[in-house]
mmCIF file of C-alpha atoms and ligand atoms in Angstrom:
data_model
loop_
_atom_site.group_PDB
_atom_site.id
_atom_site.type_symbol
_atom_site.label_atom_id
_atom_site.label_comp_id
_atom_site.label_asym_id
_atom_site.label_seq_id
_atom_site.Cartn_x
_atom_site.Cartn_y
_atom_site.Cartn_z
ATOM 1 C CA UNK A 1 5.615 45.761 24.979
ATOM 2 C CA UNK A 2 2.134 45.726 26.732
ATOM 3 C CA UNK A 3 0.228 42.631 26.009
ATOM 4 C CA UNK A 4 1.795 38.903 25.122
ATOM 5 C CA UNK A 5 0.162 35.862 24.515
ATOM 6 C CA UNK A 6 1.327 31.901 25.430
ATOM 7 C CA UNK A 7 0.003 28.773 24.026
ATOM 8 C CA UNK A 8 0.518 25.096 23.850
ATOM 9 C CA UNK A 9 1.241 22.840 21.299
ATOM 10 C CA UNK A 10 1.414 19.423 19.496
ATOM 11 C CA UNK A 11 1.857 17.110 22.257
ATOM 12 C CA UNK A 12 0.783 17.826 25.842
ATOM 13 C CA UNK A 13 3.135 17.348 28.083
ATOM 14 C CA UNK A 14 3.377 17.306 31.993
ATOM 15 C CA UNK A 15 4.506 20.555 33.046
ATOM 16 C CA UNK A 16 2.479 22.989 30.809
ATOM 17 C CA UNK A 17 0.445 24.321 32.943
ATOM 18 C CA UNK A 18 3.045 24.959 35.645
ATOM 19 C CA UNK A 19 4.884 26.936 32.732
ATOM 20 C CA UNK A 20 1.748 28.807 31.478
ATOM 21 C CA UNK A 21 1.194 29.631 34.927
ATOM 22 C CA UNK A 22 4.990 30.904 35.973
ATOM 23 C CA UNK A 23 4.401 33.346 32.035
ATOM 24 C CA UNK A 24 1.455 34.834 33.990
ATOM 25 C CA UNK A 25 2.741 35.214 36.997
ATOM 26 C CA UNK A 26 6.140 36.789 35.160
ATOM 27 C CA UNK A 27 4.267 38.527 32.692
ATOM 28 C CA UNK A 28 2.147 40.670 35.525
ATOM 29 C CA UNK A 29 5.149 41.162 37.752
ATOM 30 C CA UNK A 30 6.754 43.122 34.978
ATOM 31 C CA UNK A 31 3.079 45.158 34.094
ATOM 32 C CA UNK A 32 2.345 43.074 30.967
ATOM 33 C CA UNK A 33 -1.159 41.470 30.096
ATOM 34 C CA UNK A 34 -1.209 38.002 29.297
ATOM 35 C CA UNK A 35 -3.651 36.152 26.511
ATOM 36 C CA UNK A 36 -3.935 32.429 26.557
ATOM 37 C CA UNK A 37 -4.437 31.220 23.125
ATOM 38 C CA UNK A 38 -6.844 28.273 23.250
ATOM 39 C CA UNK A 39 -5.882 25.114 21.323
ATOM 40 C CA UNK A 40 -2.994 25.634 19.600
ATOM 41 C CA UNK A 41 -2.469 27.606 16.003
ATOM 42 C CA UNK A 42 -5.925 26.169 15.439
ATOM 43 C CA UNK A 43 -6.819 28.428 18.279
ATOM 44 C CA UNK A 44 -4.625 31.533 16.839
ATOM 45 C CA UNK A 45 -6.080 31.271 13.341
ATOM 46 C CA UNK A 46 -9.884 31.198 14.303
ATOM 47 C CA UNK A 47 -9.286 33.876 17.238
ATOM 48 C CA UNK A 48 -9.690 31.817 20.479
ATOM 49 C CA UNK A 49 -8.179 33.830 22.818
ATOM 50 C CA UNK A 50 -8.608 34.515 26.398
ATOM 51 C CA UNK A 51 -7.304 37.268 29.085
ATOM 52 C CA UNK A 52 -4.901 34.510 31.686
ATOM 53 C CA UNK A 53 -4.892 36.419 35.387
ATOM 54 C CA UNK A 54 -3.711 34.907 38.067
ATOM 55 C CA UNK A 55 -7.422 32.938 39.204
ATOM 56 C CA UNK A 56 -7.512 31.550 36.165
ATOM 57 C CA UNK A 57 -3.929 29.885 36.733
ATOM 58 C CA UNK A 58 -4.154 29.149 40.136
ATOM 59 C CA UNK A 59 -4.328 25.492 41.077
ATOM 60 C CA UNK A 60 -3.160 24.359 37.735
ATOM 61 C CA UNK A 61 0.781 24.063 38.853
ATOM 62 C CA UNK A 62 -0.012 20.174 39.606
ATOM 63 C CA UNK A 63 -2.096 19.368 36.653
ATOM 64 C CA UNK A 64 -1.155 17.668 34.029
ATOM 65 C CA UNK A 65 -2.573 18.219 30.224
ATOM 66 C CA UNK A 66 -2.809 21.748 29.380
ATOM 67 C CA UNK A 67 -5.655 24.598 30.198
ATOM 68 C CA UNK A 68 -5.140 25.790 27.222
ATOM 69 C CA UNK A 69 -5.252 22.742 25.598
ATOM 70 C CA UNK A 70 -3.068 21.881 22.544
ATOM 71 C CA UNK A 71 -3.665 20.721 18.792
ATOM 72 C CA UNK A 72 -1.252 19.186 15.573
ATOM 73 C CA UNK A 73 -2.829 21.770 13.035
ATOM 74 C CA UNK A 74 -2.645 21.277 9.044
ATOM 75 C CA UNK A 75 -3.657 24.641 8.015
ATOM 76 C CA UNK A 76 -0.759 26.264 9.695
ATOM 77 C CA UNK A 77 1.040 24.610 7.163
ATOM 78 C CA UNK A 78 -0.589 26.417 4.441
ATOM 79 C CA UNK A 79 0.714 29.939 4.159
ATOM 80 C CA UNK A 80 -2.994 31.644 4.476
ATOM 81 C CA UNK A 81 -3.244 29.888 7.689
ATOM 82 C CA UNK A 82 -0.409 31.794 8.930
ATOM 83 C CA UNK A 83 -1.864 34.705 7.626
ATOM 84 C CA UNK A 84 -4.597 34.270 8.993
ATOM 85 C CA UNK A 85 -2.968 33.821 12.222
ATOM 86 C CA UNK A 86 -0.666 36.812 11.841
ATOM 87 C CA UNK A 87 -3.837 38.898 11.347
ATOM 88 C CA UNK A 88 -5.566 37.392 14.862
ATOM 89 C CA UNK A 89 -2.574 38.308 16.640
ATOM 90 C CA UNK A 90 -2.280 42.339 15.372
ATOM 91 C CA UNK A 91 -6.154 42.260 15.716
ATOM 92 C CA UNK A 92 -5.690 41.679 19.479
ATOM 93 C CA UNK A 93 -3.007 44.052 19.717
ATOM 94 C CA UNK A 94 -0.614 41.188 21.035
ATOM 95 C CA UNK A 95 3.253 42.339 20.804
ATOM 96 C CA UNK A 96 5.001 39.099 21.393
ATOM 97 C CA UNK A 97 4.313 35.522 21.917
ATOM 98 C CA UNK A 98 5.568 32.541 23.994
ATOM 99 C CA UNK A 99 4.951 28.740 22.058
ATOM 100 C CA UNK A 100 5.439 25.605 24.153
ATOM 101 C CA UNK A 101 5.657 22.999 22.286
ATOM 102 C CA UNK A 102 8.211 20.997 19.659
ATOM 103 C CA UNK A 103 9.715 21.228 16.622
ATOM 104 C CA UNK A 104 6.448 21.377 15.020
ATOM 105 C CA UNK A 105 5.940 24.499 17.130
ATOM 106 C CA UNK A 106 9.006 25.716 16.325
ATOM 107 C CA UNK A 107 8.169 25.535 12.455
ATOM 108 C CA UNK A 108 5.344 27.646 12.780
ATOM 109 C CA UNK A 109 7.309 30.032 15.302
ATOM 110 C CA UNK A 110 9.812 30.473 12.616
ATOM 111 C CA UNK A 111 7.635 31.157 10.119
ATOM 112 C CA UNK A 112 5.736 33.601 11.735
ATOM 113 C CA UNK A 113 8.469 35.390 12.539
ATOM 114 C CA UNK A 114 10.630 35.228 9.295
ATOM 115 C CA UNK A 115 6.668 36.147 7.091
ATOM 116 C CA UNK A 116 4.954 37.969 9.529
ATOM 117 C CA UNK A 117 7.596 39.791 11.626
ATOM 118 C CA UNK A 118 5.601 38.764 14.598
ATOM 119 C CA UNK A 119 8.013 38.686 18.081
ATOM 120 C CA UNK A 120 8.162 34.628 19.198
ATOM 121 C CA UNK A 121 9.988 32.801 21.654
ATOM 122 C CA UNK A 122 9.889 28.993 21.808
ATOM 123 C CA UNK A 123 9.904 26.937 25.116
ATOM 124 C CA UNK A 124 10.493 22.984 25.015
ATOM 125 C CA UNK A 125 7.302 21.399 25.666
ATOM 126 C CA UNK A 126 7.312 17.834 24.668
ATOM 127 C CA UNK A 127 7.924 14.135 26.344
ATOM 128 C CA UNK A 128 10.858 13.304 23.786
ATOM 129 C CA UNK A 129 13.243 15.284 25.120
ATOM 130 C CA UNK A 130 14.392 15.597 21.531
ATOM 131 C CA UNK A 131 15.262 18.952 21.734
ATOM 132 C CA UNK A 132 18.619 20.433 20.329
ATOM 133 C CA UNK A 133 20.000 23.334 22.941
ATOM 134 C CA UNK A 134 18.220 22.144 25.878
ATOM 135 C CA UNK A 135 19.368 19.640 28.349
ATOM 136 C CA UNK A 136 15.558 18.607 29.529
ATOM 137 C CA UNK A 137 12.562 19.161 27.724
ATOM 138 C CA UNK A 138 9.394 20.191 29.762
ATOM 139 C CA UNK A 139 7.334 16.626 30.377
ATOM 140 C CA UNK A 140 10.268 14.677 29.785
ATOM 141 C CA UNK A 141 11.323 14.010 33.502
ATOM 142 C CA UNK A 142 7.282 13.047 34.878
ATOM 143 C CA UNK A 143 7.309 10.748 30.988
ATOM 144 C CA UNK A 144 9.958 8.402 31.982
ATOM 145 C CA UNK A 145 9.105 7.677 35.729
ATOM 146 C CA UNK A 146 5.489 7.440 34.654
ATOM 147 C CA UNK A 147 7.255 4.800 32.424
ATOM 148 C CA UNK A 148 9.431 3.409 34.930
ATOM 149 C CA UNK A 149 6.294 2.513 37.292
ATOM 150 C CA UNK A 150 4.368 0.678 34.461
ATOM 151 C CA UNK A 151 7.418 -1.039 33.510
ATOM 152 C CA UNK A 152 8.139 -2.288 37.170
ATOM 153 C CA UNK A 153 5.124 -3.611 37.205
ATOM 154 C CA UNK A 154 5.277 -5.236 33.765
ATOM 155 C CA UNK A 155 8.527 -6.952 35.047
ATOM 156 C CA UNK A 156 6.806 -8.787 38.284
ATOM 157 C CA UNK A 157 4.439 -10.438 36.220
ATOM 158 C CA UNK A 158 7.678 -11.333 33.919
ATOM 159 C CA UNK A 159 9.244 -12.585 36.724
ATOM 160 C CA UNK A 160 6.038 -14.452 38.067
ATOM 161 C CA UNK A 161 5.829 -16.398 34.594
ATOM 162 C CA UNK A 162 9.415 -16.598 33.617
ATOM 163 C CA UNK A 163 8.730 -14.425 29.796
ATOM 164 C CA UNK A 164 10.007 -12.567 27.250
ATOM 165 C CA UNK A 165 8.035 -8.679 27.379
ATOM 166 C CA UNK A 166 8.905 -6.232 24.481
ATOM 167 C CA UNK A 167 7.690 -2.825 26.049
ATOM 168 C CA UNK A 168 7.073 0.078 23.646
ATOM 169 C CA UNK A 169 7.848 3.591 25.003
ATOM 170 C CA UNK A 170 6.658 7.011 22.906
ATOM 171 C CA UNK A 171 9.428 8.791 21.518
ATOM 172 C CA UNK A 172 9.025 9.363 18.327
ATOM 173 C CA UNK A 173 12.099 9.574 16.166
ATOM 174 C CA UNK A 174 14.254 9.443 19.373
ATOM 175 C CA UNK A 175 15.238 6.998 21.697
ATOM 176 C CA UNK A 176 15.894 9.082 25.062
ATOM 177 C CA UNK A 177 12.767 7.588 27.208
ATOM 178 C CA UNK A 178 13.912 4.147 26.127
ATOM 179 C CA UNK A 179 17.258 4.277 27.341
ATOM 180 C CA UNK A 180 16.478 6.362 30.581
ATOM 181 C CA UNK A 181 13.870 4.082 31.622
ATOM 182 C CA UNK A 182 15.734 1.152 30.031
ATOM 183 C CA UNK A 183 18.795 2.218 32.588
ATOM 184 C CA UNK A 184 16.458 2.673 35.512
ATOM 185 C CA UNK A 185 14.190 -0.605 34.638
ATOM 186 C CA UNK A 186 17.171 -2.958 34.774
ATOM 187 C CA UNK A 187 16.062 -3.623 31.530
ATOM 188 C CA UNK A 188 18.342 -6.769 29.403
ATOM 189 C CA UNK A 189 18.204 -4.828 26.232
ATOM 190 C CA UNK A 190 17.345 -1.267 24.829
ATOM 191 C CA UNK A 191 16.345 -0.606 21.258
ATOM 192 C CA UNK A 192 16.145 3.025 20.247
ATOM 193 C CA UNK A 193 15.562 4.668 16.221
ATOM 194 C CA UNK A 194 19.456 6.543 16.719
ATOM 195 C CA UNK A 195 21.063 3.027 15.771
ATOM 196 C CA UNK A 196 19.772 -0.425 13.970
ATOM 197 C CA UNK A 197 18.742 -3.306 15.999
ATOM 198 C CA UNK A 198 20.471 -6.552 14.961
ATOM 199 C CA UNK A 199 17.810 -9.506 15.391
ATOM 200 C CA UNK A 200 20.142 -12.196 16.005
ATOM 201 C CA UNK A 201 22.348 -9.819 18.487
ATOM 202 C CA UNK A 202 19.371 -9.477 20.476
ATOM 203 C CA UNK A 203 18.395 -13.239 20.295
ATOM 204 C CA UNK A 204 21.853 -13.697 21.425
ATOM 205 C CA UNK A 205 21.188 -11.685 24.416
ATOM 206 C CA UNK A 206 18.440 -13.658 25.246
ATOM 207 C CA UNK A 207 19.519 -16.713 24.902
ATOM 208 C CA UNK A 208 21.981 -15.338 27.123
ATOM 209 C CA UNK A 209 19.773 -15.055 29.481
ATOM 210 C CA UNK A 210 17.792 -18.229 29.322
ATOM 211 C CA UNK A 211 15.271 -19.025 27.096
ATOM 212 C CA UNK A 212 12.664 -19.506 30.267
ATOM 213 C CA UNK A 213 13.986 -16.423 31.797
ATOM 214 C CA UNK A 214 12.431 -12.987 32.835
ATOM 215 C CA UNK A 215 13.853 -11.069 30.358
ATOM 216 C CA UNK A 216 12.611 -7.569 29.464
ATOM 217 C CA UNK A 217 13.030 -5.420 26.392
ATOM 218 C CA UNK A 218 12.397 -2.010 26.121
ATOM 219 C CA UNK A 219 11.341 -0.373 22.257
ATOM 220 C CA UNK A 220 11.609 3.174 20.888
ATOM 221 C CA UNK A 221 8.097 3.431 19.297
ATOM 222 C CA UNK A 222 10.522 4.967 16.087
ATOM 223 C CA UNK A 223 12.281 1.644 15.971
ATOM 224 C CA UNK A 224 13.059 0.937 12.796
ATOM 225 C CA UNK A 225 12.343 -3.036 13.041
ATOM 226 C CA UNK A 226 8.545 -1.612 13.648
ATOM 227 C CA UNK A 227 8.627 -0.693 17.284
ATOM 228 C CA UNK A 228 7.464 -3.641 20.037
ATOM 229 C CA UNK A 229 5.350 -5.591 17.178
ATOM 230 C CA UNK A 230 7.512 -5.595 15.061
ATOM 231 C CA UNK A 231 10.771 -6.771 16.970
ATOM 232 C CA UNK A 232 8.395 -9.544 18.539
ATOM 233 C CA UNK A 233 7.078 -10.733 15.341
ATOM 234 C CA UNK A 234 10.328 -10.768 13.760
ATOM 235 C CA UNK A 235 11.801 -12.919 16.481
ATOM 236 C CA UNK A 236 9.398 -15.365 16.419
ATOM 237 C CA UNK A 237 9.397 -15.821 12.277
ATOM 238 C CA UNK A 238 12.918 -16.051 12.811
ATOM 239 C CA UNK A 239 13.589 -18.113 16.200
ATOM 240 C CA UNK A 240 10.430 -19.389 17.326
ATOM 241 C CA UNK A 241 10.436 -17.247 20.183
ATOM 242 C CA UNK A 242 7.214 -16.483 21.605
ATOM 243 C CA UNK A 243 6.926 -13.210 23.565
ATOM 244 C CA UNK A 244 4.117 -10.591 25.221
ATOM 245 C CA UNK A 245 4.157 -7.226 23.436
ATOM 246 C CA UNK A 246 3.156 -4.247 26.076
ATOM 247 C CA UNK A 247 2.818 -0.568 24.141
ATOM 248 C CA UNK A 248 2.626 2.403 27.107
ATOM 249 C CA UNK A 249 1.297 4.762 24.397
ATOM 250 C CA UNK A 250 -0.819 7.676 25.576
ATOM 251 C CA UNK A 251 0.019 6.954 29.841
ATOM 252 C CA UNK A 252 3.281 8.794 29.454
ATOM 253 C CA UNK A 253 1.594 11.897 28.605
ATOM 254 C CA UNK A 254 -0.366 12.624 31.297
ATOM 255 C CA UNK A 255 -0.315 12.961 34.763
ATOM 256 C CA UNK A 256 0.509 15.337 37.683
ATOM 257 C CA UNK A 257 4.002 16.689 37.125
ATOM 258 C CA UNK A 258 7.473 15.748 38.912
ATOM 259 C CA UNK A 259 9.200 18.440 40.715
ATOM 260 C CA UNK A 260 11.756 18.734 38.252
ATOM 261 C CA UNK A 261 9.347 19.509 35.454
ATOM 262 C CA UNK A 262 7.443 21.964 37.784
ATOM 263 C CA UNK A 263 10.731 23.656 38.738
ATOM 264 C CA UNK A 264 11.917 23.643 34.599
ATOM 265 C CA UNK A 265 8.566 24.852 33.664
ATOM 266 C CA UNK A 266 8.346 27.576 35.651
ATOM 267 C CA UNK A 267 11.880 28.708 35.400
ATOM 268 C CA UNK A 268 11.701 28.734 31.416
ATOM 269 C CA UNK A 269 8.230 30.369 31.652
ATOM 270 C CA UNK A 270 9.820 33.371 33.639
ATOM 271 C CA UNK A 271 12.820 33.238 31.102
ATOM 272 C CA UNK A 272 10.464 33.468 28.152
ATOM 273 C CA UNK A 273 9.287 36.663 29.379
ATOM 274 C CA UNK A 274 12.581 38.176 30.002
ATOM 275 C CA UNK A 275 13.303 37.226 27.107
ATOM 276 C CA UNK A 276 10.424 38.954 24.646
ATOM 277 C CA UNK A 277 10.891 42.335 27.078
ATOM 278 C CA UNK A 278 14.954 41.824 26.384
ATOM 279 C CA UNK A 279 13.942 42.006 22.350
ATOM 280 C CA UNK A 280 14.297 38.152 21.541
ATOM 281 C CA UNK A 281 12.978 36.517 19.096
ATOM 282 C CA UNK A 282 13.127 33.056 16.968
ATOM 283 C CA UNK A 283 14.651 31.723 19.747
ATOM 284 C CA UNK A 284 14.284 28.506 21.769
ATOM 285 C CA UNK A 285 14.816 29.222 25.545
ATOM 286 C CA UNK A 286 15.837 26.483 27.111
ATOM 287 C CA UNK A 287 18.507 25.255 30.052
ATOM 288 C CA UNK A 288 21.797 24.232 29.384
ATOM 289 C CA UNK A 289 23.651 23.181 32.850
ATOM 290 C CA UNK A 290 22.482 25.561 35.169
ATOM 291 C CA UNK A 291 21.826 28.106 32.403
ATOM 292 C CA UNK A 292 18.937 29.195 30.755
ATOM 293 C CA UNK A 293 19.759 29.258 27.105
ATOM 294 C CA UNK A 294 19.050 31.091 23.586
ATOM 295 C CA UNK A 295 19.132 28.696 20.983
ATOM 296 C CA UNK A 296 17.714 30.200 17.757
ATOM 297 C CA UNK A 297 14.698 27.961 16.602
ATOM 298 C CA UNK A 298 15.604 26.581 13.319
ATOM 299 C CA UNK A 299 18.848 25.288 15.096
ATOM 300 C CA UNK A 300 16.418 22.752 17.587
ATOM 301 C CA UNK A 301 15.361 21.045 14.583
ATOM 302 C CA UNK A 302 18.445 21.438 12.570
ATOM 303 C CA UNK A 303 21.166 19.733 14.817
ATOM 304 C CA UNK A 304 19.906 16.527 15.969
ATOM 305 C CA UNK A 305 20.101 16.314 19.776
ATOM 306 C CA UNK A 306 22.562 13.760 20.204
ATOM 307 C CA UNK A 307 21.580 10.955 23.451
ATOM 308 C CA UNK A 308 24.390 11.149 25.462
ATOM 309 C CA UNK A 309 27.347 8.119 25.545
ATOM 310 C CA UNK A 310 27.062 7.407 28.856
ATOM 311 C CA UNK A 311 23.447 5.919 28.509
ATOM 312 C CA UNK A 312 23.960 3.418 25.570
ATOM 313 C CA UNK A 313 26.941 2.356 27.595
ATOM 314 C CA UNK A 314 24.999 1.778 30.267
ATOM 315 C CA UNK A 315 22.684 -0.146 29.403
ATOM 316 C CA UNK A 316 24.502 -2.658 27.662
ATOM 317 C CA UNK A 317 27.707 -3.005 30.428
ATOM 318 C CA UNK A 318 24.548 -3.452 33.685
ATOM 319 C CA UNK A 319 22.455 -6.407 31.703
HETATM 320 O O1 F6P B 401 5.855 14.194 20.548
HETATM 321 C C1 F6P B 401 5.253 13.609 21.636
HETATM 322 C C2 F6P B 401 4.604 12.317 21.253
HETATM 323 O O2 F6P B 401 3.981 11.780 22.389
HETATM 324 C C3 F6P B 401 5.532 11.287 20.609
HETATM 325 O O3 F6P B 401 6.291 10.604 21.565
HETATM 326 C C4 F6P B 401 4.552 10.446 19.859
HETATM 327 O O4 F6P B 401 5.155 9.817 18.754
HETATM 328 C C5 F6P B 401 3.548 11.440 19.390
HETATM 329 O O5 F6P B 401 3.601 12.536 20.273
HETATM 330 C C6 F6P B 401 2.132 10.927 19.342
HETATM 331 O O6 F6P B 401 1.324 11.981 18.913
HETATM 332 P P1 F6P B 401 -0.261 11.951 18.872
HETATM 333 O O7 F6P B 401 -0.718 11.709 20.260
HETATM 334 O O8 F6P B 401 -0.663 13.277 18.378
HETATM 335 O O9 F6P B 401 -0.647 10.842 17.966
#
């Protein structure tokens, strides 16, 4: 193996360009040359690619986005866009590839490994945290106290005014930012897309509280009442209840990167390279523990990543 390439994927995420960095830096300890794919597989199917050295990567470990930037592409879900992209890759003599991203990622990985024989490893790149075989997905850790901050401050003007907030957190189909932040937010009740959120349990909980209260909820944007909007607009038609709707959206994406997603991005970007020289391929690597671990990439999407007890507990025994 002489040359590899890294890119980025679907959703940026904090952390990316810590990880691109640590593949470059890994790449050239062990005498390989590094391409940088630019924007996604709409950059491997048209041929943007770029030689990554170490200038171009310096100063980048604090920054969020992604230098390489990132794209949700529809061709790649055609087969001739994959071989198209299969052909881009032999063209530039590239032996093995690193994809940050998510399971969207991971579906093209797969594929161009299981039509194209070409040598992939996965690395978890996304806010969600949704991730089967991986404790912490890179972004994931900067996402939530990004969401924490916004959310404290959403809470002193619900204190100031005595109202009921519905707060909308990204997460797609999966409700791990919600009930982190939820946790850490002392918020009075957590809805998430894993289970169904009972209307009248949650009026319940704020009546609980008192009508004229402070009381903040926190939404899964996968909710399946509709996310924020939705729960709010049901309460009302149902209770009379007015309330303030607040949707984070976009924020929790961006951003410098927390230590922890610095430290996990540059530890599975070293891994990834390992791994490719060690002869994986169609695997996730990811960190289990204290472990970095070999998941194989049909499995992340497969197995749904289950959110762990402990948190739903939480947040409904601390309200
Ligand atoms: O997967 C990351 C994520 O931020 C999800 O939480 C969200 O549902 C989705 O991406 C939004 O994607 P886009 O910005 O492409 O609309």
């Amino acid at each position: 193996m002489k040359r590899i390439a890294v890119f980025t994927s679907g959703g940026d995420a904090p952390g990316m360009n810590a990880h691109i960095r640590a593949v470059e830096r890994a790449a050239d300890k062990r005498g390989l040359e590094v391409i940088g794919i630019i924007g996604g597989y709409s950059g491997m199917i048209a041929g943007h690619f770029e030689i990554l050295d170490r200038a171009r990567t310096a100063n980048t470990i604090d920054r969020g986005g992604t230098i390489l930037k990132t794209s949700r592409c529809p061709d790649f879900f055609e087969p001739d866009g994959r071989i198209m992209a299969a052909e881009q890759l032999r063209a530039h003599g590239i032996d093995g590839v690193v994809a940050c991203g998510g399971d969207g990622t991971f579906h093209g990985a797969h594929a161009l490994w299981t039509e194209h024989g070409v040598r992939i490893v996965g690395t978890p790149g996304t806010i969600d945290n949704d991730l089967a075989g991986t404790d912490f997905t890179i972004g994931y850790d900067t996402a939530i106290n990004t969401a924490a901050q916004a959310i404290d401050k959403i809470r002193d003007t619900a204190e100031s005014h005595g109202r009921l907030f519905f707060i909308e957190v990204m997460g797609r189909h999966a409700g791990f930012i919600a009930l982190d932040v939820g946790i850490a937010c002392g918020a009075e009740y957590v809805a998430v897309p894993e289970t169904l959120t009972d209307i009248d349990e949650l009026y319940q909980r704020i009546v609980s509280q008192g009508l004229d209260k402070r009381t903040v909820v926190i939404v899964g944007e996968g909710d399946e009442l509709g996310g924020a909007l939705g729960i709010s607009q049901k309460l009302e038609e149902r209770y009379g209840v007015p309330s303030k709707v607040s949707i984070l959206g976009h924020v929790q994406r961006g951003g410098s990167p927390t230590v922890r997603d610095r430290v996990l991005a540059s530890r599975l970007g070293a891994a990834a390279v390992d791994a490719l020289l060690q002869g994986h391929t169609d695997v996730m690597i990811g960190q289990m523990g204290n472990d970095v671990s070999y998941v194989p990439l049909e499995q992340t999407w497969t197995e749904r990543k289950p959110i762990p007890a402990y948190l739903s507990e939480l947040s409904t025994l601390l309200v």
